[in-house]
Coordinates of C-alpha atoms in Angstrom, one line a residue:
M1 CA 1.3 18.8 6.0
A2 CA -2.2 20.1 5.1
L3 CA -0.7 22.1 2.3
G4 CA 0.9 18.9 1.0
G5 CA -2.6 17.4 0.7
F6 CA -3.9 20.3 -1.3
V7 CA -0.8 20.4 -3.6
A8 CA -1.2 16.6 -4.3
L9 CA -4.9 17.3 -5.0
A10 CA -4.0 20.1 -7.5
V11 CA -1.4 17.9 -9.2
G12 CA -3.4 14.7 -9.3
L13 CA -6.7 16.0 -10.7
P14 CA -5.5 17.1 -14.1
F15 CA -3.8 13.8 -14.6
G16 CA -6.8 11.9 -13.5
W17 CA -9.0 13.9 -15.9
I18 CA -6.9 12.6 -18.7
C19 CA -6.2 9.0 -17.6
F20 CA -9.7 8.2 -16.4
R21 CA -10.9 8.4 -20.0
L22 CA -8.8 5.3 -20.7
R23 CA -9.5 1.8 -19.5
G24 CA -7.7 -1.5 -19.0
A25 CA -4.1 -1.8 -20.1
Y26 CA -4.2 1.7 -21.7
F27 CA -5.0 3.2 -18.3
A28 CA -2.2 1.3 -16.6
L29 CA 0.3 2.3 -19.3
A30 CA -0.8 6.0 -19.1
T31 CA -0.3 6.1 -15.3
L32 CA 3.1 4.5 -15.6
A33 CA 4.1 6.9 -18.3
L34 CA 3.0 9.9 -16.2
N35 CA 5.0 8.6 -13.3
E36 CA 8.2 8.4 -15.4
I37 CA 7.5 11.9 -16.9
L38 CA 7.2 13.4 -13.5
R39 CA 10.3 11.6 -12.3
H40 CA 12.4 13.0 -15.2
T41 CA 10.8 16.4 -14.8
A42 CA 11.7 16.5 -11.1
A43 CA 15.2 15.3 -11.9
I44 CA 15.9 18.2 -14.4
A45 CA 14.0 20.9 -12.5
E46 CA 17.0 21.6 -10.3
P47 CA 16.1 25.2 -9.2
F48 CA 12.9 23.8 -7.7
T49 CA 13.8 20.2 -6.6
N50 CA 17.6 20.2 -6.5
G51 CA 17.4 17.5 -9.1
M52 CA 18.9 14.1 -8.2
T53 CA 20.7 15.7 -5.2
G54 CA 17.3 15.9 -3.5
I55 CA 16.0 18.1 -0.7
L56 CA 17.4 17.8 2.8
I57 CA 15.7 19.3 5.8
M58 CA 16.1 19.1 9.6
P59 CA 13.4 16.9 11.1
S60 CA 10.9 18.7 13.3
F61 CA 11.6 16.4 16.3
V62 CA 14.7 14.7 17.6
S63 CA 12.8 11.8 19.2
K64 CA 10.7 9.4 17.2
V65 CA 7.9 9.3 19.7
P66 CA 6.1 12.5 18.4
F67 CA 6.3 11.1 14.9
Y68 CA 4.7 7.9 16.1
Y69 CA 1.7 9.7 17.6
I70 CA 1.3 11.9 14.5
A71 CA 1.4 8.9 12.2
L72 CA -1.2 7.1 14.5
V73 CA -3.5 10.1 14.4
L74 CA -3.2 10.4 10.6
A75 CA -3.9 6.7 10.2
V76 CA -7.0 6.8 12.4
L77 CA -8.3 9.9 10.6
A78 CA -7.7 8.2 7.2
I79 CA -9.5 5.1 8.2
L80 CA -12.5 7.0 9.6
S81 CA -12.6 9.2 6.5
V82 CA -12.6 6.1 4.2
Q83 CA -15.2 4.4 6.4
L84 CA -17.5 7.5 6.3
I85 CA -17.2 7.8 2.6
S86 CA -17.7 4.0 2.0
Y87 CA -21.2 4.2 3.7
S88 CA -22.2 7.3 2.0
R89 CA -23.8 7.8 -1.5
W90 CA -20.3 8.3 -2.9
G91 CA -19.3 4.9 -1.6
Y92 CA -22.1 3.1 -3.2
Y93 CA -21.3 4.9 -6.5
F94 CA -17.7 3.9 -6.2
I95 CA -18.6 0.2 -5.6
S96 CA -21.0 0.2 -8.5
I97 CA -18.3 1.6 -10.8
R98 CA -15.8 -0.9 -9.6
E99 CA -18.1 -3.9 -10.1
D100 CA -19.5 -2.9 -13.5
Q101 CA -18.7 0.5 -15.0
E102 CA -21.1 0.0 -18.0
A103 CA -24.0 -1.0 -15.8
A104 CA -23.3 2.1 -13.6
E105 CA -23.3 4.4 -16.6
S106 CA -26.6 2.8 -17.8
L107 CA -28.1 3.8 -14.4
G108 CA -27.1 7.4 -15.0
I109 CA -24.0 7.6 -12.8
D110 CA -21.3 9.9 -14.1
T111 CA -18.5 7.5 -13.8
H112 CA -15.7 10.0 -14.8
H113 CA -17.0 12.5 -12.2
Y114 CA -17.0 10.0 -9.4
K115 CA -13.6 8.6 -10.3
M116 CA -12.3 12.1 -10.0
I117 CA -13.8 12.4 -6.6
A118 CA -12.2 9.1 -5.5
L119 CA -8.9 10.3 -6.9
G120 CA -9.2 13.6 -5.1
V121 CA -9.7 11.9 -1.7
A122 CA -6.8 9.5 -2.3
A123 CA -4.5 12.3 -3.5
F124 CA -5.3 14.4 -0.5
L125 CA -4.5 11.6 2.0
T126 CA -1.4 10.6 0.1
G127 CA -0.2 14.2 0.0
I128 CA -0.5 14.5 3.8
A129 CA 1.3 11.2 4.2
G130 CA 4.0 12.3 1.8
A131 CA 4.6 15.5 3.7
F132 CA 4.8 13.5 7.0
Y133 CA 7.3 11.1 5.3
M134 CA 9.4 14.1 4.4
N135 CA 9.4 15.5 7.9
Y136 CA 10.3 12.1 9.3
M137 CA 13.0 11.1 6.9
G138 CA 14.4 14.6 6.4
F139 CA 15.3 13.8 2.8
I140 CA 13.6 13.1 -0.6
D141 CA 14.7 12.9 -4.2
P142 CA 13.0 12.0 -7.4
D143 CA 13.8 8.3 -7.1
V144 CA 12.2 8.2 -3.6
V145 CA 9.1 10.0 -4.7
F146 CA 8.5 8.3 -8.1
S147 CA 10.1 5.0 -7.6
L148 CA 8.0 2.1 -8.9
H149 CA 9.9 -0.6 -6.9
G150 CA 9.9 1.2 -3.6
I151 CA 7.1 3.0 -1.9
S152 CA 4.7 2.6 -4.8
I153 CA 4.9 -1.2 -5.0
M154 CA 4.8 -1.5 -1.2
A155 CA 1.5 0.5 -1.2
I156 CA 0.0 -1.9 -3.9
L157 CA 1.2 -5.0 -2.1
V158 CA -0.3 -3.8 1.2
G159 CA -3.7 -3.6 -0.4
I160 CA -3.4 -6.9 -2.2
V161 CA -2.3 -8.8 1.0
G162 CA -4.8 -7.1 3.3
G163 CA -7.7 -7.0 0.8
V164 CA -8.6 -4.6 -2.0
G165 CA -11.9 -2.9 -1.6
T166 CA -12.1 -3.3 2.2
I167 CA -11.7 -0.6 4.9
Y168 CA -9.4 -2.4 7.2
G169 CA -7.6 -4.5 4.6
P170 CA -4.7 -2.0 4.1
V171 CA -4.3 -1.8 7.9
V172 CA -3.9 -5.5 8.2
G173 CA -1.8 -5.6 5.1
A174 CA 0.6 -2.9 6.4
F175 CA 1.1 -4.9 9.7
V176 CA 1.8 -8.1 7.8
M177 CA 4.1 -6.5 5.2
V178 CA 6.1 -4.5 7.8
A179 CA 6.4 -7.6 10.0
V180 CA 7.7 -9.7 7.1
Q181 CA 10.2 -6.9 6.2
E182 CA 11.5 -6.6 9.8
L183 CA 11.6 -10.4 10.1
F184 CA 14.0 -10.7 7.3
R185 CA 15.9 -7.4 7.9
S186 CA 16.6 -8.4 11.5
G187 CA 17.6 -12.0 10.7
F188 CA 14.4 -13.5 12.3
F189 CA 14.7 -10.8 15.1
G190 CA 18.3 -11.6 15.7
L191 CA 17.9 -15.3 16.2
L192 CA 20.2 -16.3 13.4
Q193 CA 22.9 -13.9 14.7
V194 CA 22.7 -15.4 18.1
L195 CA 22.9 -18.9 16.7
A196 CA 26.0 -17.9 14.7
E197 CA 27.7 -16.5 17.7
M198 CA 26.9 -19.5 19.9
S199 CA 27.9 -22.1 17.3
E200 CA 30.8 -20.0 15.9
S201 CA 29.8 -21.4 12.5
P202 CA 30.7 -19.3 9.5
L203 CA 27.9 -21.0 7.5
I204 CA 25.2 -19.8 9.9
A205 CA 26.9 -16.3 9.9
E206 CA 26.7 -16.1 6.1
L207 CA 23.1 -17.4 6.2
A208 CA 22.2 -14.7 8.8
E209 CA 23.7 -12.0 6.5
L210 CA 22.0 -13.4 3.5
V211 CA 18.5 -13.5 5.1
T212 CA 18.8 -9.8 5.9
K213 CA 18.8 -9.1 2.2
L214 CA 16.0 -11.4 1.2
H215 CA 13.0 -9.3 2.3
V216 CA 12.0 -8.7 -1.4
L217 CA 11.9 -12.5 -1.9
G218 CA 9.7 -12.7 1.2
F219 CA 7.3 -10.2 -0.2
G220 CA 7.1 -12.1 -3.4
L221 CA 6.4 -15.4 -1.8
L222 CA 3.8 -13.9 0.5
V223 CA 2.0 -12.2 -2.4
I224 CA 2.0 -15.4 -4.4
V225 CA 0.5 -17.4 -1.5
V226 CA -2.2 -14.7 -0.8
I227 CA -3.2 -14.6 -4.5
L228 CA -3.4 -18.4 -4.8
V229 CA -5.1 -19.1 -1.4
L230 CA -6.8 -15.8 -0.5
P231 CA -7.5 -13.9 -3.7
N232 CA -9.6 -11.3 -1.8
G233 CA -6.9 -10.7 0.8
I234 CA -6.8 -11.5 4.5
V235 CA -9.7 -9.3 5.4
G236 CA -11.8 -10.1 2.3
D237 CA -11.4 -13.8 2.8
W238 CA -11.5 -13.8 6.6
S239 CA -14.5 -16.2 6.7
K240 CA -12.5 -18.6 4.6
I241 CA -9.6 -18.3 7.1
Q242 CA -12.0 -19.0 9.9
R243 CA -13.3 -22.1 8.2
G244 CA -9.8 -23.3 7.6
L245 CA -8.9 -22.8 11.3
R246 CA -12.1 -24.7 12.4
H247 CA -11.1 -27.7 10.3
L248 CA -7.7 -27.7 11.9
K249 CA -9.2 -28.3 15.4
P250 CA -8.8 -31.8 16.9
G251 CA -11.8 -34.0 16.0
A252 CA -13.0 -31.7 13.2
E253 CA -14.0 -33.4 10.0
R254 CA -11.0 -33.5 7.6
T255 CA -12.5 -31.8 4.6
S256 CA -10.8 -29.0 2.6
P257 CA -12.2 -25.5 3.4
W258 CA -11.0 -24.2 0.0
P259 CA -13.2 -24.4 -3.1
T260 CA -12.1 -27.0 -5.6
S261 CA -12.3 -26.6 -9.3
R262 CA -14.0 -29.3 -11.4

């Protein structure tokens, strides 16, 4: 798994060196193009990747319990690492580049250099997580690794829902997104299936089967609500959530906690 981190670092830095010279839509298009290039390259490099057949291994453990504790340790280490970096000189440089790159450059900050450092940290952590994913699932193929509608979009949505630019936002976002996914996948934790068996209604049985396939719709609705109501995510707008909860208390003044446009 440690080797996976270093390999991801070695692969990511050359691409970052190229893409970080672009900005805006050009940067987004370049990263999407590189993703597709790597996906097709992995698909045709059959001697190394087995192509679309993928790579199959035996999981290291039969029980899921060891995987749980390994994932927990990795998550804690990742959070601590990000927190340590955020309060260091690197973290302040990262924030200044995010807020206003031109102003950061005018202050003498080498924005390209510090973007590469941020990419290196992210690539290393992602490489370790990817190696763990392979050990847990026992199988990968190019569509799994480079899919834009699977793992990649889930990672983006986790940050948006939890709060981009926050330390604990991705943690909260992951809990919320996984809970929504399991809520739909299990038919509201089996409630619809129980109702269908008790009522013997074919309509409820069809509804229960349909709900298990609607988790993507649930993700979409959740993201829309978060963007409209909590543009900074759950953690980023936590004070706004607290104000909203206070206004819901009995006897509280009925004024809207959300800012209104004029």
